Each structure stands twice: as structure tokens, then as C-alpha cells.
Short mmCIF file of C-alpha atoms in Angstrom, two decimals:
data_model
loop_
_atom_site.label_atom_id
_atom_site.label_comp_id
_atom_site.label_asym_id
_atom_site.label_seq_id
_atom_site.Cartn_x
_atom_site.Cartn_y
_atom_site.Cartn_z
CA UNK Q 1 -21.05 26.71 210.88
CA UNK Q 2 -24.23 24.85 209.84
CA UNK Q 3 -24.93 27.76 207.37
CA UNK Q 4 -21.82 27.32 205.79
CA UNK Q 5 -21.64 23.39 205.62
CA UNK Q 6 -25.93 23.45 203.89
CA UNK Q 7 -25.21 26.64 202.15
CA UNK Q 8 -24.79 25.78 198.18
CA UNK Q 9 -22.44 28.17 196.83
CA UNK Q 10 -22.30 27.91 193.50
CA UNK Q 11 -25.69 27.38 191.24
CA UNK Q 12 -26.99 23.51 191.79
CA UNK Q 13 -27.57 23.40 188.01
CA UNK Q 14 -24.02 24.38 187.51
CA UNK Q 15 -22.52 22.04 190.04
CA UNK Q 16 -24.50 19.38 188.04
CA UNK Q 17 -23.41 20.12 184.38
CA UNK Q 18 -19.57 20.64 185.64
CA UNK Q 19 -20.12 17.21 187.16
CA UNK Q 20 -21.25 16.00 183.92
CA UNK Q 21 -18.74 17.60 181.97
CA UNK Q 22 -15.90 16.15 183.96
CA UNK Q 23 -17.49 12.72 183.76
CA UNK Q 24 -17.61 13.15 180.02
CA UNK Q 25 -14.39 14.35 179.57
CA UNK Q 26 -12.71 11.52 182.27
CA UNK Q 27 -14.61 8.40 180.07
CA UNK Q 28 -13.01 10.14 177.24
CA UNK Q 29 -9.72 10.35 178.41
CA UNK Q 30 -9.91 6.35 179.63
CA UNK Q 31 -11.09 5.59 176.17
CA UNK Q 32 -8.39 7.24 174.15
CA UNK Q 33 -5.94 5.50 176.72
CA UNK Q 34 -6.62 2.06 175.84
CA UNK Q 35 -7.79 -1.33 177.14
CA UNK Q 36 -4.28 -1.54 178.55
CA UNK Q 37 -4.89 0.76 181.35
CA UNK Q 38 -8.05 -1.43 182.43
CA UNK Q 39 -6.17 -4.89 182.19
CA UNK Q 40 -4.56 -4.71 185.27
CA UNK Q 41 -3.59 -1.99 187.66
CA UNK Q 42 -0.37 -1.25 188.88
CA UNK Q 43 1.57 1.09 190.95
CA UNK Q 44 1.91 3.86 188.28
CA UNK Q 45 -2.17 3.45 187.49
CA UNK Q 46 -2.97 3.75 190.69
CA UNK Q 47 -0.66 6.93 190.93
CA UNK Q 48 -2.49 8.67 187.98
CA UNK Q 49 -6.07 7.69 189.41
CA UNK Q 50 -5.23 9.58 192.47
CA UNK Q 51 -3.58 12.28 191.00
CA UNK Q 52 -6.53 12.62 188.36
CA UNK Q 53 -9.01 12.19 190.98
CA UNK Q 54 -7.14 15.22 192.66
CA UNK Q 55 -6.68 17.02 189.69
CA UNK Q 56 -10.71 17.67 188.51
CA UNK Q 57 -11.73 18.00 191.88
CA UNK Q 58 -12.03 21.46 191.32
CA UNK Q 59 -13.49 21.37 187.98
CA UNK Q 60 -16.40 19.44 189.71
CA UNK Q 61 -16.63 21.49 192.65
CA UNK Q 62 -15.76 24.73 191.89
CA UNK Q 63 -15.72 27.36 194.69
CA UNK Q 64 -18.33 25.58 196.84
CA UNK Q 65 -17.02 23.10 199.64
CA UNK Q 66 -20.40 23.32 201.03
CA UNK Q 67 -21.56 19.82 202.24
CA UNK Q 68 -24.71 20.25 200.35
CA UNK Q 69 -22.69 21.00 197.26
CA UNK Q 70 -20.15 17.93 197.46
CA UNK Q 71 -23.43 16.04 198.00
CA UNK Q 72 -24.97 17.04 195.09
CA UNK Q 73 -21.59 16.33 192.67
CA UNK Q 74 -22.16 12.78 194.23
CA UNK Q 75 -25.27 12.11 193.47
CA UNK Q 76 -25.21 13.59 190.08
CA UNK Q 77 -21.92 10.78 189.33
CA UNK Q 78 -23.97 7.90 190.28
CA UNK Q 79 -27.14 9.29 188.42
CA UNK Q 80 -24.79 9.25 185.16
CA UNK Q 81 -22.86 6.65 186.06
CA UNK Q 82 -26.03 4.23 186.44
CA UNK Q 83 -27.86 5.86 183.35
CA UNK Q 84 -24.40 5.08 181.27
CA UNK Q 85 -24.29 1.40 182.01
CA UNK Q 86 -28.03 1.12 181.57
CA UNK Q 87 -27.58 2.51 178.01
CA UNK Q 88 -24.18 0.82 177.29
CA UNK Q 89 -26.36 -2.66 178.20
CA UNK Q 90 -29.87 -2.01 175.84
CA UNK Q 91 -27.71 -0.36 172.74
CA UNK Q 92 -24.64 -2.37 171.18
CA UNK Q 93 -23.74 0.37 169.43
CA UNK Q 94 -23.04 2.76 171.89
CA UNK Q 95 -21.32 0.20 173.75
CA UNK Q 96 -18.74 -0.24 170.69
CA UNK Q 97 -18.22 3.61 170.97
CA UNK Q 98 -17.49 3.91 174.13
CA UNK Q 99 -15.46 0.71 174.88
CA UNK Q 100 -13.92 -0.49 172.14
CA UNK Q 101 -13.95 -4.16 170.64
CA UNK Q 102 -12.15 -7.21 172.37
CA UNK Q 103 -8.50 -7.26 170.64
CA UNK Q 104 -7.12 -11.16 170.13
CA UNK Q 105 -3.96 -10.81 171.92
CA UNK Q 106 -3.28 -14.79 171.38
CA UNK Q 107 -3.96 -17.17 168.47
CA UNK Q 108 -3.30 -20.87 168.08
CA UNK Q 109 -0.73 -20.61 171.22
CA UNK Q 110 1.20 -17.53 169.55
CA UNK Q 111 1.32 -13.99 170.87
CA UNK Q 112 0.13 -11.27 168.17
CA UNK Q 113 3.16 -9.10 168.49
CA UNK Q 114 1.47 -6.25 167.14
CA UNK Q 115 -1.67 -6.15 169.14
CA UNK Q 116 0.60 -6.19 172.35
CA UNK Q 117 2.38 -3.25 171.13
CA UNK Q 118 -0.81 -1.49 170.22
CA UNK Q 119 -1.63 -2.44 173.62
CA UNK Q 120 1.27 -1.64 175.85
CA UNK Q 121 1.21 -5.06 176.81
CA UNK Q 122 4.48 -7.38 177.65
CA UNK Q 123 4.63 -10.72 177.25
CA UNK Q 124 5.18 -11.46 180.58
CA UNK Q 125 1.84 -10.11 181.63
CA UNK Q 126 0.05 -13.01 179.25
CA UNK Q 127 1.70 -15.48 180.50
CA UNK Q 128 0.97 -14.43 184.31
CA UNK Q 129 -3.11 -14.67 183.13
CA UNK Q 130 -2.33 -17.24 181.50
CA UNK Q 131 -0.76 -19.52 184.83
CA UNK Q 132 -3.57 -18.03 186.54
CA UNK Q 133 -5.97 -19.98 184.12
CA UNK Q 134 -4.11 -23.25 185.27
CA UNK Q 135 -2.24 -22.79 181.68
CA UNK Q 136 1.46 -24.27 181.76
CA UNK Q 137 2.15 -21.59 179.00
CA UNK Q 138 0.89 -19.37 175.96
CA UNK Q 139 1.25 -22.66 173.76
CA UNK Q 140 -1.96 -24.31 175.30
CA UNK Q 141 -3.61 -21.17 174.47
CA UNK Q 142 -5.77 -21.45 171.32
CA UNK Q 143 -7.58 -17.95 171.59
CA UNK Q 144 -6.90 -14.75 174.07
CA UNK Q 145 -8.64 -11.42 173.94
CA UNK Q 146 -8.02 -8.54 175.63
CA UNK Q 147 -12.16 -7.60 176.14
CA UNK Q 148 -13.17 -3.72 176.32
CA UNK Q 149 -13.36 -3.82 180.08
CA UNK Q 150 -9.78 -5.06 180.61
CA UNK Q 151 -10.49 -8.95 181.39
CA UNK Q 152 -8.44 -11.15 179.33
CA UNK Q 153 -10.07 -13.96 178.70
CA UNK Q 154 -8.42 -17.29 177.15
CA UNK Q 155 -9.37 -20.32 175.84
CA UNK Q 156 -7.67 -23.52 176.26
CA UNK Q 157 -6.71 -25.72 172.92
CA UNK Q 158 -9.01 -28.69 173.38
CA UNK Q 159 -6.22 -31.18 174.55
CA UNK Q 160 -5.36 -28.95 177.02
CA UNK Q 161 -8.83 -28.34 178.60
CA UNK Q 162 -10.17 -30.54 181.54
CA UNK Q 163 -13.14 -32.93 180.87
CA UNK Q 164 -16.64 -31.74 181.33
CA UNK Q 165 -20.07 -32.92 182.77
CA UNK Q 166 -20.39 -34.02 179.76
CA UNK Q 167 -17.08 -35.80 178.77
CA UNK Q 168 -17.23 -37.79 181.53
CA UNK Q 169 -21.14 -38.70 180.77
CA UNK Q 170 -20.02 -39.95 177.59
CA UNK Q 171 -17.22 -42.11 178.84
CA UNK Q 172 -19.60 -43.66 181.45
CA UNK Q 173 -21.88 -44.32 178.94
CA UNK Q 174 -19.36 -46.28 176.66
CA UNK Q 175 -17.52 -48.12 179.47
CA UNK Q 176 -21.21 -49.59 180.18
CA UNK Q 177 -21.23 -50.74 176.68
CA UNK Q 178 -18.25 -52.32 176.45
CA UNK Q 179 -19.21 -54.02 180.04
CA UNK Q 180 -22.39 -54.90 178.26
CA UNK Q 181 -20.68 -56.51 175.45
CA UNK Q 182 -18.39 -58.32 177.74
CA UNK Q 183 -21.00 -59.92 179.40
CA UNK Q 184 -22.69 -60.88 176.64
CA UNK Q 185 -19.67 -62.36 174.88
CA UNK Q 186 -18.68 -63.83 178.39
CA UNK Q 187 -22.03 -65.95 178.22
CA UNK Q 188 -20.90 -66.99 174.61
CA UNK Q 189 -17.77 -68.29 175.21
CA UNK Q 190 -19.24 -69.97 178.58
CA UNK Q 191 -22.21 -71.59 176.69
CA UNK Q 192 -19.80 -72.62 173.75
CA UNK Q 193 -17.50 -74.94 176.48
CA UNK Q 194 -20.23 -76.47 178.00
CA UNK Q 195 -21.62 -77.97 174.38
CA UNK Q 196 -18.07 -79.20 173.97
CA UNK Q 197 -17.67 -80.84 177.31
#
């Protein structure tokens, strides 16, 4: 039994490049998909995920169900994984291969039809981020994009956005002014009566 369980039975250097290879080939396939299959998941993504997770099993594996072996087709995944991201972070341009450019889904509170087609996006789903984003609806939106990883990210029109640090800084500061000014024009007006009393 132990034999069989720390017994590799396929080449380690093979169990590493189909690993590799499947990797490759996966990233691919998710890249060619879309951002639209990264936005959100739902019931029929998380259908295909398991079914695709099912489906190259094999191809990573092989003949070997060796504990040794599966360990090995996990390690090399997170070795790749982690060296991807790492290279996807220091070189822009590889990052712009691999996952795409944001795509402006909303501008100046309109949807662009033809990026949600592009997409495979409804409208419905905007407007869902875009109540999530305390939005009342896609007309307070001045900019959306739909980034490379799936996040949409929206920006407020300026009316619509709540005050800052800083709004509120400046307001404090002016409302001291005009108390300044008050007070000074106060002390006017009271030392202008008592020279006409």
C-alpha cells in the first residue's frame, strides 16, 4: 500500500511539463473567453469550472494516482502560478497579453451598448454593481470599466459623490471666515451706535 501511494509512476519531469502545459493551455482558454467570465460567477461558471477542473485532470496526471505524483502536479501549479503573477506585476507588457485592457462599459451615465455585447454583459448586471456602489442608477455614473481581472469599477459624477476629508476641511475653513467677518462687522455696527448715542 505505501509502495503504491510514494511510488511515482509516470516520469517526475513529465508530470511537471503536462502540469505546465495544462496551465498554459487553461490561462489560454480564460483569456480567449473574456473578462465576462471573471466579472461575476454564476451557476453555469461554476458548472464549467468543475467540469473543466474534471476534465484535464487526466491530462495533468496521467496514469499515476500515486500520492507522490498528485503532490508533485501541486506543487508544480503554485510554482507557476506564483512565478506568473510575479512576472505579470514587474512587466506591463506581459500583463496586457495575458489579461487584456480595462473595457469602459459606462460613460457620462450611459451604457456602451456595444462593449456589453462584446462582453456578454446585460444591463441588469451594471446596474446591480452599480446599487452596490450606493449608486441610485447608471445615470450618476460618469465612468465604468470592466478591468482585466473582472472588477468593475465605477466612478461617481461629482454631484453624486459624498464629501471628502477634504471637502469638509474646506467648508470648516470658510464657515470660520465668515464667523470671523461677522464678528468683526458685529464690533462695527456695535461701535457705530454707541458714537451716535
Amino acid at each position: 500500500m505505501w509502495h503504491d501511494m510514494l511510488t511515482v509512476q509516470i516520469p517526475i519531469v513529465e508530470k511537471i511539463i503536462r502540469t505546465v502545459a495544462v496551465y498554459a493551455i487553461v490561462v489560454v482558454l480564460f483569456r480567449l473567453s473574456g473578462k465576462r467570465g471573471l466579472a461575476g460567477v454564476n451557476t453555469f461558471d461554476v458548472v464549467v469550472i468543475f467540469l473543466l477542473s474534471n476534465v484535464v485532470q487526466n491530462a495533468v496526471i496521467g496514469p499515476d494516482n500515486s500520492l507522490l505524483g498528485g503532490l508533485v502536479g501541486a506543487v508544480t501549479l503554485v510554482v507557476v502560478n506564483a512565478a506568473v503573477t510575479r512576472w505579470l506585476a514587474r512587466d506591463p507588457r506581459a500583463a496586457r497579453l495575458l489579461e487584456g485592457t480595462a473595457t469602459v462599459v459606462v460613460a457620462k451615465g450611459e451604457l456602451q451598448q456595444r462593449a456589453l455585447r462584446r462582453l456578454a454583459l446585460r444591463p441588469s448586471e451594471i446596474e446591480h454593481a452599480v446599487r452596490l456602489q450606493n449608486g441610485d442608477g447608471i445615470s450618476d455614473i460618469a465612468e465604468g470599466r470592466l478591468e482585466p481581472d473582472g472588477q468593475l469599477i465605477l466612478t461617481l459624477k461629482t454631484a453624486q459623490q459624498d464629501a471628502t476629508r477634504g471637502d469638509i476641511e474646506a467648508l470648516r475653513t470658510q464657515l470660520t471666515s465668515i464667523e470671523d467677518l461677522l464678528t468683526v462687522l458685529a464690533g462695527r455696527h456695535r461701535d457705530g451706535t454707541g458714537k451716535g448715542s
